[in-house]
């Protein structure tokens, strides 16, 4: 089994050789990229005959993880080359005019402290201990993170981005959806997972929803940005008749319960999704239904001085060059 430092040099050389043997005219450019939550070795696959086109990228860390599982270097290379060829056949026709950007813009939340270098080159706004960044949807599975270069090209301000993304996100990602989960069902699920022969009489019957799980209708990602929509928080607090406690197990999930409750019963559901690239925050957040404010739950003694008004001002991945 190769170590990563040896693997990445060998695999790039072998991929180039295979492309040449197959008559596939592309070049590979490796960059040490400051990606979300970490630095990563990004490889850009470019075609000299279409220098202005969108093109596939892949990350050597992901390829190495696959190699460690299968143990066959040349199987990995064959799979990667075939994936890249397929991506080239299915490259989206991306509208990168100002109108195209505006129509496909949406926002997401990332951890601010872990991405301080990344944020220097990407328009954003601070939100509590997190940051709001902006993305352009290019296909059902791909998006481009908006850079300072993009907004400078169209002379856009971050404020314009926020207003457009606030309006567009439920359209681009689909309507905001909520699944109501009762605590009794969660406890029953835990019992069944730990012991499939639990007698029915030991199961708890509790049909009152205490936990809400949120997502966008057309996406399994980016749900934490739903916290930016005050009307959704108001509906949840009215339903639960209490202030809200909000948590983000990953950058893809948002779960809500009453401020007097906790997430100890549901955290196990999301354990398998917790990887470094998906980390958002270890904090929990309180939505005060009377003040219509949200703040970080610092400790048992909640610090209500750290507040933010959330009313808006109005009522493979693919990357470009």
PDB file of C-alpha atoms in Angstrom:
ATOM      1  CA  UNK A   1       0.000   0.000   0.000  1.00  0.00           C
ATOM      2  CA  UNK A   2       1.479   3.323  -1.122  1.00  0.00           C
ATOM      3  CA  UNK A   3       1.754   6.296   1.212  1.00  0.00           C
ATOM      4  CA  UNK A   4      -0.159   9.373   0.089  1.00  0.00           C
ATOM      5  CA  UNK A   5       2.926  11.405  -0.893  1.00  0.00           C
ATOM      6  CA  UNK A   6       4.082   8.634  -3.258  1.00  0.00           C
ATOM      7  CA  UNK A   7       0.565   7.816  -4.425  1.00  0.00           C
ATOM      8  CA  UNK A   8      -0.347  11.285  -5.688  1.00  0.00           C
ATOM      9  CA  UNK A   9       2.744  11.576  -7.927  1.00  0.00           C
ATOM     10  CA  UNK A  10       2.367   8.072  -9.349  1.00  0.00           C
ATOM     11  CA  UNK A  11      -1.376   8.331  -9.963  1.00  0.00           C
ATOM     12  CA  UNK A  12      -1.084  11.645 -11.834  1.00  0.00           C
ATOM     13  CA  UNK A  13       1.658  10.253 -14.062  1.00  0.00           C
ATOM     14  CA  UNK A  14      -0.326   7.078 -14.791  1.00  0.00           C
ATOM     15  CA  UNK A  15      -3.523   9.014 -15.538  1.00  0.00           C
ATOM     16  CA  UNK A  16      -1.650  11.178 -18.066  1.00  0.00           C
ATOM     17  CA  UNK A  17      -0.250   8.056 -19.735  1.00  0.00           C
ATOM     18  CA  UNK A  18      -3.666   6.446 -19.979  1.00  0.00           C
ATOM     19  CA  UNK A  19      -5.230   9.575 -21.464  1.00  0.00           C
ATOM     20  CA  UNK A  20      -2.436   9.672 -24.069  1.00  0.00           C
ATOM     21  CA  UNK A  21      -2.921   5.986 -24.921  1.00  0.00           C
ATOM     22  CA  UNK A  22      -6.654   6.570 -25.318  1.00  0.00           C
ATOM     23  CA  UNK A  23      -6.122   9.640 -27.507  1.00  0.00           C
ATOM     24  CA  UNK A  24      -7.957  11.886 -25.055  1.00  0.00           C
ATOM     25  CA  UNK A  25      -6.489  15.376 -25.385  1.00  0.00           C
ATOM     26  CA  UNK A  26      -6.556  16.859 -21.874  1.00  0.00           C
ATOM     27  CA  UNK A  27      -4.091  18.324 -19.413  1.00  0.00           C
ATOM     28  CA  UNK A  28      -3.901  17.890 -15.644  1.00  0.00           C
ATOM     29  CA  UNK A  29      -3.127  20.827 -13.368  1.00  0.00           C
ATOM     30  CA  UNK A  30      -2.603  20.149  -9.653  1.00  0.00           C
ATOM     31  CA  UNK A  31      -3.235  22.922  -7.133  1.00  0.00           C
ATOM     32  CA  UNK A  32      -2.959  23.099  -3.386  1.00  0.00           C
ATOM     33  CA  UNK A  33      -6.417  24.532  -2.764  1.00  0.00           C
ATOM     34  CA  UNK A  34      -7.816  26.130   0.344  1.00  0.00           C
ATOM     35  CA  UNK A  35     -11.111  24.252   0.282  1.00  0.00           C
ATOM     36  CA  UNK A  36     -13.940  24.344   2.786  1.00  0.00           C
ATOM     37  CA  UNK A  37     -12.673  23.333   6.240  1.00  0.00           C
ATOM     38  CA  UNK A  38      -9.286  22.134   4.926  1.00  0.00           C
ATOM     39  CA  UNK A  39      -6.490  22.306   2.378  1.00  0.00           C
ATOM     40  CA  UNK A  40      -6.792  19.777  -0.437  1.00  0.00           C
ATOM     41  CA  UNK A  41      -4.905  18.665  -3.542  1.00  0.00           C
ATOM     42  CA  UNK A  42      -7.206  19.636  -6.407  1.00  0.00           C
ATOM     43  CA  UNK A  43      -6.584  18.412  -9.937  1.00  0.00           C
ATOM     44  CA  UNK A  44      -8.133  20.398 -12.794  1.00  0.00           C
ATOM     45  CA  UNK A  45      -8.729  18.528 -16.042  1.00  0.00           C
ATOM     46  CA  UNK A  46      -8.541  20.987 -18.939  1.00  0.00           C
ATOM     47  CA  UNK A  47      -8.985  20.612 -22.680  1.00  0.00           C
ATOM     48  CA  UNK A  48      -6.717  22.853 -24.754  1.00  0.00           C
ATOM     49  CA  UNK A  49      -9.248  22.920 -27.591  1.00  0.00           C
ATOM     50  CA  UNK A  50     -11.901  24.472 -25.298  1.00  0.00           C
ATOM     51  CA  UNK A  51     -10.001  26.745 -22.897  1.00  0.00           C
ATOM     52  CA  UNK A  52     -13.078  28.744 -21.890  1.00  0.00           C
ATOM     53  CA  UNK A  53     -15.285  25.751 -21.125  1.00  0.00           C
ATOM     54  CA  UNK A  54     -16.253  24.377 -17.769  1.00  0.00           C
ATOM     55  CA  UNK A  55     -14.267  21.318 -16.853  1.00  0.00           C
ATOM     56  CA  UNK A  56     -14.151  18.522 -14.270  1.00  0.00           C
ATOM     57  CA  UNK A  57     -12.029  18.605 -11.150  1.00  0.00           C
ATOM     58  CA  UNK A  58     -11.172  15.891  -8.666  1.00  0.00           C
ATOM     59  CA  UNK A  59      -9.405  15.759  -5.313  1.00  0.00           C
ATOM     60  CA  UNK A  60      -6.469  13.423  -4.766  1.00  0.00           C
ATOM     61  CA  UNK A  61      -7.464  12.837  -1.142  1.00  0.00           C
ATOM     62  CA  UNK A  62     -10.763  11.327  -2.333  1.00  0.00           C
ATOM     63  CA  UNK A  63      -8.973   9.158  -4.893  1.00  0.00           C
ATOM     64  CA  UNK A  64      -6.530   7.971  -2.216  1.00  0.00           C
ATOM     65  CA  UNK A  65      -9.385   7.016   0.110  1.00  0.00           C
ATOM     66  CA  UNK A  66     -10.838   4.846  -2.656  1.00  0.00           C
ATOM     67  CA  UNK A  67      -7.397   3.313  -3.280  1.00  0.00           C
ATOM     68  CA  UNK A  68      -7.057   2.375   0.404  1.00  0.00           C
ATOM     69  CA  UNK A  69     -10.386   0.546   0.226  1.00  0.00           C
ATOM     70  CA  UNK A  70      -9.766  -1.423  -2.962  1.00  0.00           C
ATOM     71  CA  UNK A  71      -5.958  -1.727  -2.848  1.00  0.00           C
ATOM     72  CA  UNK A  72      -5.593  -1.817  -6.648  1.00  0.00           C
ATOM     73  CA  UNK A  73      -3.863   1.259  -8.074  1.00  0.00           C
ATOM     74  CA  UNK A  74      -4.673   0.505 -11.701  1.00  0.00           C
ATOM     75  CA  UNK A  75      -8.315  -0.227 -10.964  1.00  0.00           C
ATOM     76  CA  UNK A  76      -8.466   3.230  -9.357  1.00  0.00           C
ATOM     77  CA  UNK A  77      -6.833   4.842 -12.403  1.00  0.00           C
ATOM     78  CA  UNK A  78      -9.201   3.109 -14.855  1.00  0.00           C
ATOM     79  CA  UNK A  79     -12.238   4.164 -12.839  1.00  0.00           C
ATOM     80  CA  UNK A  80     -11.065   7.767 -12.520  1.00  0.00           C
ATOM     81  CA  UNK A  81     -10.255   8.106 -16.223  1.00  0.00           C
ATOM     82  CA  UNK A  82     -13.655   6.681 -17.181  1.00  0.00           C
ATOM     83  CA  UNK A  83     -15.375   9.040 -14.731  1.00  0.00           C
ATOM     84  CA  UNK A  84     -13.560  12.039 -16.222  1.00  0.00           C
ATOM     85  CA  UNK A  85     -14.497  11.013 -19.777  1.00  0.00           C
ATOM     86  CA  UNK A  86     -18.120  10.662 -18.734  1.00  0.00           C
ATOM     87  CA  UNK A  87     -18.027  14.080 -17.084  1.00  0.00           C
ATOM     88  CA  UNK A  88     -16.715  15.634 -20.275  1.00  0.00           C
ATOM     89  CA  UNK A  89     -19.603  14.141 -22.238  1.00  0.00           C
ATOM     90  CA  UNK A  90     -22.082  15.599 -19.754  1.00  0.00           C
ATOM     91  CA  UNK A  91     -20.602  19.027 -19.092  1.00  0.00           C
ATOM     92  CA  UNK A  92     -23.469  21.453 -18.491  1.00  0.00           C
ATOM     93  CA  UNK A  93     -24.199  24.424 -20.687  1.00  0.00           C
ATOM     94  CA  UNK A  94     -23.633  27.044 -18.010  1.00  0.00           C
ATOM     95  CA  UNK A  95     -25.017  30.547 -18.413  1.00  0.00           C
ATOM     96  CA  UNK A  96     -22.372  32.755 -16.825  1.00  0.00           C
ATOM     97  CA  UNK A  97     -23.962  36.015 -17.919  1.00  0.00           C
ATOM     98  CA  UNK A  98     -25.105  38.337 -15.160  1.00  0.00           C
ATOM     99  CA  UNK A  99     -28.691  37.178 -15.707  1.00  0.00           C
ATOM    100  CA  UNK A 100     -27.632  33.529 -15.540  1.00  0.00           C
ATOM    101  CA  UNK A 101     -25.772  34.101 -12.293  1.00  0.00           C
ATOM    102  CA  UNK A 102     -28.707  35.949 -10.749  1.00  0.00           C
ATOM    103  CA  UNK A 103     -31.212  33.239 -11.715  1.00  0.00           C
ATOM    104  CA  UNK A 104     -29.152  30.353 -10.328  1.00  0.00           C
ATOM    105  CA  UNK A 105     -27.723  31.972  -7.209  1.00  0.00           C
ATOM    106  CA  UNK A 106     -28.282  30.504  -3.744  1.00  0.00           C
ATOM    107  CA  UNK A 107     -26.561  30.676  -0.369  1.00  0.00           C
ATOM    108  CA  UNK A 108     -25.172  28.235   2.169  1.00  0.00           C
ATOM    109  CA  UNK A 109     -23.525  28.342   5.594  1.00  0.00           C
ATOM    110  CA  UNK A 110     -19.959  27.332   6.436  1.00  0.00           C
ATOM    111  CA  UNK A 111     -17.829  27.421   9.578  1.00  0.00           C
ATOM    112  CA  UNK A 112     -16.161  30.821   9.789  1.00  0.00           C
ATOM    113  CA  UNK A 113     -13.102  30.081  11.933  1.00  0.00           C
ATOM    114  CA  UNK A 114     -11.999  27.057   9.904  1.00  0.00           C
ATOM    115  CA  UNK A 115     -12.295  28.972   6.637  1.00  0.00           C
ATOM    116  CA  UNK A 116     -10.690  32.322   7.341  1.00  0.00           C
ATOM    117  CA  UNK A 117      -8.215  32.023   4.446  1.00  0.00           C
ATOM    118  CA  UNK A 118     -10.891  30.725   2.067  1.00  0.00           C
ATOM    119  CA  UNK A 119     -13.175  33.640   2.925  1.00  0.00           C
ATOM    120  CA  UNK A 120     -10.529  36.181   1.906  1.00  0.00           C
ATOM    121  CA  UNK A 121     -11.214  35.372  -1.756  1.00  0.00           C
ATOM    122  CA  UNK A 122     -14.948  34.736  -1.550  1.00  0.00           C
ATOM    123  CA  UNK A 123     -17.747  37.248  -0.891  1.00  0.00           C
ATOM    124  CA  UNK A 124     -19.545  36.439   2.340  1.00  0.00           C
ATOM    125  CA  UNK A 125     -21.180  37.866   5.426  1.00  0.00           C
ATOM    126  CA  UNK A 126     -20.703  36.806   9.015  1.00  0.00           C
ATOM    127  CA  UNK A 127     -23.646  35.115  10.677  1.00  0.00           C
ATOM    128  CA  UNK A 128     -23.186  34.372  14.376  1.00  0.00           C
ATOM    129  CA  UNK A 129     -20.150  32.026  14.496  1.00  0.00           C
ATOM    130  CA  UNK A 130     -20.646  31.021  10.847  1.00  0.00           C
ATOM    131  CA  UNK A 131     -20.428  32.675   7.438  1.00  0.00           C
ATOM    132  CA  UNK A 132     -22.888  32.904   4.549  1.00  0.00           C
ATOM    133  CA  UNK A 133     -21.333  32.160   1.148  1.00  0.00           C
ATOM    134  CA  UNK A 134     -22.877  32.147  -2.317  1.00  0.00           C
ATOM    135  CA  UNK A 135     -23.131  29.439  -4.966  1.00  0.00           C
ATOM    136  CA  UNK A 136     -24.301  29.179  -8.577  1.00  0.00           C
ATOM    137  CA  UNK A 137     -26.183  26.033  -9.528  1.00  0.00           C
ATOM    138  CA  UNK A 138     -24.875  24.577 -12.798  1.00  0.00           C
ATOM    139  CA  UNK A 139     -26.654  21.184 -12.727  1.00  0.00           C
ATOM    140  CA  UNK A 140     -28.669  19.015 -10.355  1.00  0.00           C
ATOM    141  CA  UNK A 141     -25.435  17.770  -8.753  1.00  0.00           C
ATOM    142  CA  UNK A 142     -22.967  20.616  -9.328  1.00  0.00           C
ATOM    143  CA  UNK A 143     -22.470  24.193  -8.257  1.00  0.00           C
ATOM    144  CA  UNK A 144     -19.810  26.880  -8.345  1.00  0.00           C
ATOM    145  CA  UNK A 145     -18.867  28.865  -5.250  1.00  0.00           C
ATOM    146  CA  UNK A 146     -18.944  32.581  -6.049  1.00  0.00           C
ATOM    147  CA  UNK A 147     -15.520  34.215  -5.857  1.00  0.00           C
ATOM    148  CA  UNK A 148     -14.461  37.837  -5.618  1.00  0.00           C
ATOM    149  CA  UNK A 149     -13.400  37.526  -9.268  1.00  0.00           C
ATOM    150  CA  UNK A 150     -16.963  36.696 -10.339  1.00  0.00           C
ATOM    151  CA  UNK A 151     -18.632  39.575  -8.491  1.00  0.00           C
ATOM    152  CA  UNK A 152     -15.988  42.009  -9.708  1.00  0.00           C
ATOM    153  CA  UNK A 153     -16.687  40.918 -13.289  1.00  0.00           C
ATOM    154  CA  UNK A 154     -20.363  41.846 -12.914  1.00  0.00           C
ATOM    155  CA  UNK A 155     -19.812  44.757 -10.521  1.00  0.00           C
ATOM    156  CA  UNK A 156     -21.981  43.119  -7.857  1.00  0.00           C
ATOM    157  CA  UNK A 157     -21.916  43.933  -4.169  1.00  0.00           C
ATOM    158  CA  UNK A 158     -22.198  41.340  -1.407  1.00  0.00           C
ATOM    159  CA  UNK A 159     -25.441  43.011  -0.395  1.00  0.00           C
ATOM    160  CA  UNK A 160     -26.883  42.378  -3.858  1.00  0.00           C
ATOM    161  CA  UNK A 161     -25.781  38.739  -3.639  1.00  0.00           C
ATOM    162  CA  UNK A 162     -27.525  38.282  -0.298  1.00  0.00           C
ATOM    163  CA  UNK A 163     -30.798  39.794  -1.469  1.00  0.00           C
ATOM    164  CA  UNK A 164     -30.816  37.736  -4.674  1.00  0.00           C
ATOM    165  CA  UNK A 165     -29.876  34.521  -2.830  1.00  0.00           C
ATOM    166  CA  UNK A 166     -32.522  35.082  -0.153  1.00  0.00           C
ATOM    167  CA  UNK A 167     -35.146  35.328  -2.871  1.00  0.00           C
ATOM    168  CA  UNK A 168     -33.778  32.533  -5.085  1.00  0.00           C
ATOM    169  CA  UNK A 169     -32.677  29.757  -2.733  1.00  0.00           C
ATOM    170  CA  UNK A 170     -36.125  28.141  -2.202  1.00  0.00           C
ATOM    171  CA  UNK A 171     -36.591  28.224  -5.974  1.00  0.00           C
ATOM    172  CA  UNK A 172     -33.157  26.864  -6.908  1.00  0.00           C
ATOM    173  CA  UNK A 173     -33.062  24.189  -4.178  1.00  0.00           C
ATOM    174  CA  UNK A 174     -36.802  23.627  -3.910  1.00  0.00           C
ATOM    175  CA  UNK A 175     -39.394  24.514  -1.312  1.00  0.00           C
ATOM    176  CA  UNK A 176     -38.474  24.253   2.368  1.00  0.00           C
ATOM    177  CA  UNK A 177     -39.693  20.923   3.740  1.00  0.00           C
ATOM    178  CA  UNK A 178     -40.136  19.824   7.349  1.00  0.00           C
ATOM    179  CA  UNK A 179     -40.376  16.306   8.731  1.00  0.00           C
ATOM    180  CA  UNK A 180     -41.985  16.043  12.175  1.00  0.00           C
ATOM    181  CA  UNK A 181     -40.467  13.380  14.420  1.00  0.00           C
ATOM    182  CA  UNK A 182     -41.870  12.372  17.791  1.00  0.00           C
ATOM    183  CA  UNK A 183     -39.437  11.469  20.560  1.00  0.00           C
ATOM    184  CA  UNK A 184     -41.188   8.171  21.175  1.00  0.00           C
ATOM    185  CA  UNK A 185     -40.423   6.997  17.641  1.00  0.00           C
ATOM    186  CA  UNK A 186     -36.776   7.958  18.046  1.00  0.00           C
ATOM    187  CA  UNK A 187     -36.464   5.991  21.286  1.00  0.00           C
ATOM    188  CA  UNK A 188     -38.169   3.007  19.669  1.00  0.00           C
ATOM    189  CA  UNK A 189     -35.758   3.160  16.753  1.00  0.00           C
ATOM    190  CA  UNK A 190     -32.771   3.162  19.104  1.00  0.00           C
ATOM    191  CA  UNK A 191     -34.177   0.137  20.938  1.00  0.00           C
ATOM    192  CA  UNK A 192     -34.757  -1.723  17.696  1.00  0.00           C
ATOM    193  CA  UNK A 193     -31.241  -0.976  16.457  1.00  0.00           C
ATOM    194  CA  UNK A 194     -29.684  -2.182  19.689  1.00  0.00           C
ATOM    195  CA  UNK A 195     -31.929  -5.231  20.054  1.00  0.00           C
ATOM    196  CA  UNK A 196     -34.154  -6.356  17.217  1.00  0.00           C
ATOM    197  CA  UNK A 197     -36.208  -8.549  19.574  1.00  0.00           C
ATOM    198  CA  UNK A 198     -37.530  -5.783  21.848  1.00  0.00           C
ATOM    199  CA  UNK A 199     -41.119  -6.691  22.902  1.00  0.00           C
ATOM    200  CA  UNK A 200     -43.797  -4.371  21.552  1.00  0.00           C
ATOM    201  CA  UNK A 201     -45.065  -3.638  25.048  1.00  0.00           C
ATOM    202  CA  UNK A 202     -41.737  -1.950  25.839  1.00  0.00           C
ATOM    203  CA  UNK A 203     -42.106   0.405  22.892  1.00  0.00           C
ATOM    204  CA  UNK A 204     -43.168   3.944  23.721  1.00  0.00           C
ATOM    205  CA  UNK A 205     -46.286   5.471  22.200  1.00  0.00           C
ATOM    206  CA  UNK A 206     -45.826   9.208  21.730  1.00  0.00           C
ATOM    207  CA  UNK A 207     -47.350  10.845  18.675  1.00  0.00           C
ATOM    208  CA  UNK A 208     -46.555  14.414  19.646  1.00  0.00           C
ATOM    209  CA  UNK A 209     -43.871  15.813  17.369  1.00  0.00           C
ATOM    210  CA  UNK A 210     -41.005  17.251  19.409  1.00  0.00           C
ATOM    211  CA  UNK A 211     -38.290  17.389  16.764  1.00  0.00           C
ATOM    212  CA  UNK A 212     -38.341  18.892  13.272  1.00  0.00           C
ATOM    213  CA  UNK A 213     -35.866  17.906  10.540  1.00  0.00           C
ATOM    214  CA  UNK A 214     -35.546  20.401   7.675  1.00  0.00           C
ATOM    215  CA  UNK A 215     -34.385  20.097   4.074  1.00  0.00           C
ATOM    216  CA  UNK A 216     -34.957  21.643   0.658  1.00  0.00           C
ATOM    217  CA  UNK A 217     -37.337  19.762  -1.628  1.00  0.00           C
ATOM    218  CA  UNK A 218     -34.866  19.314  -4.514  1.00  0.00           C
ATOM    219  CA  UNK A 219     -31.633  18.970  -2.535  1.00  0.00           C
ATOM    220  CA  UNK A 220     -30.210  16.831   0.246  1.00  0.00           C
ATOM    221  CA  UNK A 221     -27.632  19.516   0.991  1.00  0.00           C
ATOM    222  CA  UNK A 222     -27.431  23.061   2.378  1.00  0.00           C
ATOM    223  CA  UNK A 223     -30.387  22.764   4.808  1.00  0.00           C
ATOM    224  CA  UNK A 224     -28.720  24.943   7.509  1.00  0.00           C
ATOM    225  CA  UNK A 225     -29.406  28.054   5.409  1.00  0.00           C
ATOM    226  CA  UNK A 226     -33.094  27.555   6.256  1.00  0.00           C
ATOM    227  CA  UNK A 227     -32.264  29.255   9.563  1.00  0.00           C
ATOM    228  CA  UNK A 228     -32.088  32.519   7.596  1.00  0.00           C
ATOM    229  CA  UNK A 229     -35.846  32.393   6.890  1.00  0.00           C
ATOM    230  CA  UNK A 230     -37.576  33.905   9.899  1.00  0.00           C
ATOM    231  CA  UNK A 231     -41.051  32.846   8.815  1.00  0.00           C
ATOM    232  CA  UNK A 232     -40.037  29.176   9.027  1.00  0.00           C
ATOM    233  CA  UNK A 233     -38.714  29.652  12.557  1.00  0.00           C
ATOM    234  CA  UNK A 234     -41.901  31.465  13.554  1.00  0.00           C
ATOM    235  CA  UNK A 235     -44.031  28.584  12.252  1.00  0.00           C
ATOM    236  CA  UNK A 236     -41.917  26.062  14.146  1.00  0.00           C
ATOM    237  CA  UNK A 237     -42.040  28.001  17.412  1.00  0.00           C
ATOM    238  CA  UNK A 238     -45.817  28.425  17.069  1.00  0.00           C
ATOM    239  CA  UNK A 239     -46.187  24.692  16.530  1.00  0.00           C
ATOM    240  CA  UNK A 240     -43.969  23.799  19.487  1.00  0.00           C
ATOM    241  CA  UNK A 241     -45.277  26.692  21.623  1.00  0.00           C
ATOM    242  CA  UNK A 242     -41.774  27.467  22.817  1.00  0.00           C
ATOM    243  CA  UNK A 243     -38.478  29.073  21.880  1.00  0.00           C
ATOM    244  CA  UNK A 244     -36.421  26.899  19.526  1.00  0.00           C
ATOM    245  CA  UNK A 245     -33.176  25.006  19.966  1.00  0.00           C
ATOM    246  CA  UNK A 246     -31.444  24.573  16.598  1.00  0.00           C
ATOM    247  CA  UNK A 247     -28.529  22.321  15.675  1.00  0.00           C
ATOM    248  CA  UNK A 248     -26.544  21.502  12.539  1.00  0.00           C
ATOM    249  CA  UNK A 249     -25.103  17.952  12.630  1.00  0.00           C
ATOM    250  CA  UNK A 250     -23.390  18.723   9.290  1.00  0.00           C
ATOM    251  CA  UNK A 251     -23.480  21.350   6.527  1.00  0.00           C
ATOM    252  CA  UNK A 252     -26.388  19.378   5.042  1.00  0.00           C
ATOM    253  CA  UNK A 253     -28.765  19.056   8.005  1.00  0.00           C
ATOM    254  CA  UNK A 254     -30.805  21.278  10.292  1.00  0.00           C
ATOM    255  CA  UNK A 255     -32.786  19.907  13.229  1.00  0.00           C
ATOM    256  CA  UNK A 256     -35.024  21.883  15.558  1.00  0.00           C
ATOM    257  CA  UNK A 257     -36.631  21.152  18.911  1.00  0.00           C
ATOM    258  CA  UNK A 258     -37.960  23.162  21.841  1.00  0.00           C
ATOM    259  CA  UNK A 259     -35.500  25.238  23.841  1.00  0.00           C
ATOM    260  CA  UNK A 260     -36.322  23.131  26.903  1.00  0.00           C
ATOM    261  CA  UNK A 261     -35.415  19.914  25.068  1.00  0.00           C
ATOM    262  CA  UNK A 262     -32.081  18.571  23.759  1.00  0.00           C
ATOM    263  CA  UNK A 263     -30.827  16.514  20.829  1.00  0.00           C
ATOM    264  CA  UNK A 264     -29.474  13.547  22.754  1.00  0.00           C
ATOM    265  CA  UNK A 265     -32.158  11.279  21.286  1.00  0.00           C
ATOM    266  CA  UNK A 266     -31.509  12.135  17.641  1.00  0.00           C
ATOM    267  CA  UNK A 267     -27.768  12.736  17.372  1.00  0.00           C
ATOM    268  CA  UNK A 268     -27.124   9.068  16.597  1.00  0.00           C
ATOM    269  CA  UNK A 269     -29.110   9.417  13.360  1.00  0.00           C
ATOM    270  CA  UNK A 270     -26.510  11.746  11.884  1.00  0.00           C
ATOM    271  CA  UNK A 271     -23.270  10.192  13.159  1.00  0.00           C
ATOM    272  CA  UNK A 272     -22.507   8.541   9.822  1.00  0.00           C
ATOM    273  CA  UNK A 273     -22.620  11.887   8.003  1.00  0.00           C
ATOM    274  CA  UNK A 274     -19.966  13.613  10.110  1.00  0.00           C
ATOM    275  CA  UNK A 275     -16.849  14.062   7.991  1.00  0.00           C
ATOM    276  CA  UNK A 276     -14.409  17.023   8.073  1.00  0.00           C
ATOM    277  CA  UNK A 277     -15.697  18.512   4.815  1.00  0.00           C
ATOM    278  CA  UNK A 278     -19.250  18.560   6.229  1.00  0.00           C
ATOM    279  CA  UNK A 279     -18.425  20.185   9.572  1.00  0.00           C
ATOM    280  CA  UNK A 280     -20.385  23.356  10.316  1.00  0.00           C
ATOM    281  CA  UNK A 281     -20.574  24.028  14.056  1.00  0.00           C
ATOM    282  CA  UNK A 282     -20.505  22.365  17.456  1.00  0.00           C
ATOM    283  CA  UNK A 283     -22.703  25.112  18.834  1.00  0.00           C
ATOM    284  CA  UNK A 284     -26.445  25.089  19.273  1.00  0.00           C
ATOM    285  CA  UNK A 285     -28.650  28.104  18.679  1.00  0.00           C
ATOM    286  CA  UNK A 286     -31.709  29.601  20.350  1.00  0.00           C
ATOM    287  CA  UNK A 287     -34.524  31.304  18.482  1.00  0.00           C
ATOM    288  CA  UNK A 288     -36.431  33.635  20.810  1.00  0.00           C
ATOM    289  CA  UNK A 289     -39.988  33.635  19.477  1.00  0.00           C
ATOM    290  CA  UNK A 290     -40.995  36.840  21.278  1.00  0.00           C
ATOM    291  CA  UNK A 291     -37.956  38.917  20.336  1.00  0.00           C
ATOM    292  CA  UNK A 292     -37.667  37.179  16.917  1.00  0.00           C
ATOM    293  CA  UNK A 293     -33.913  36.944  17.444  1.00  0.00           C
ATOM    294  CA  UNK A 294     -31.417  34.128  17.256  1.00  0.00           C
ATOM    295  CA  UNK A 295     -28.273  33.685  19.298  1.00  0.00           C
ATOM    296  CA  UNK A 296     -25.642  31.118  20.196  1.00  0.00           C
ATOM    297  CA  UNK A 297     -26.420  28.915  23.141  1.00  0.00           C
ATOM    298  CA  UNK A 298     -23.188  29.576  25.009  1.00  0.00           C
ATOM    299  CA  UNK A 299     -23.854  27.492  28.103  1.00  0.00           C
ATOM    300  CA  UNK A 300     -26.549  26.713  30.622  1.00  0.00           C
ATOM    301  CA  UNK A 301     -26.680  30.476  31.238  1.00  0.00           C
ATOM    302  CA  UNK A 302     -27.693  31.703  27.812  1.00  0.00           C
ATOM    303  CA  UNK A 303     -26.017  34.881  26.649  1.00  0.00           C
ATOM    304  CA  UNK A 304     -28.736  36.928  25.001  1.00  0.00           C
ATOM    305  CA  UNK A 305     -26.370  39.787  24.285  1.00  0.00           C
ATOM    306  CA  UNK A 306     -25.092  37.989  21.172  1.00  0.00           C
ATOM    307  CA  UNK A 307     -28.097  38.510  18.923  1.00  0.00           C
ATOM    308  CA  UNK A 308     -28.681  39.055  15.263  1.00  0.00           C
ATOM    309  CA  UNK A 309     -31.725  40.355  13.413  1.00  0.00           C
ATOM    310  CA  UNK A 310     -32.580  37.937  10.631  1.00  0.00           C
ATOM    311  CA  UNK A 311     -35.173  39.988   8.772  1.00  0.00           C
ATOM    312  CA  UNK A 312     -34.018  40.421   5.137  1.00  0.00           C
ATOM    313  CA  UNK A 313     -33.903  43.844   3.550  1.00  0.00           C
ATOM    314  CA  UNK A 314     -37.044  42.995   1.593  1.00  0.00           C
ATOM    315  CA  UNK A 315     -39.913  40.762   2.159  1.00  0.00           C
ATOM    316  CA  UNK A 316     -17.776  15.643  -9.276  1.00  0.00           C
ATOM    317  CA  UNK A 317     -18.140  19.271  -8.955  1.00  0.00           C
ATOM    318  CA  UNK A 318     -17.396  21.393 -11.933  1.00  0.00           C
ATOM    319  CA  UNK A 319     -15.487  24.605 -11.884  1.00  0.00           C
ATOM    320  CA  UNK A 320     -14.745  27.343 -14.364  1.00  0.00           C
ATOM    321  CA  UNK A 321     -11.300  28.498 -15.246  1.00  0.00           C
TER     322      UNK A 321
END
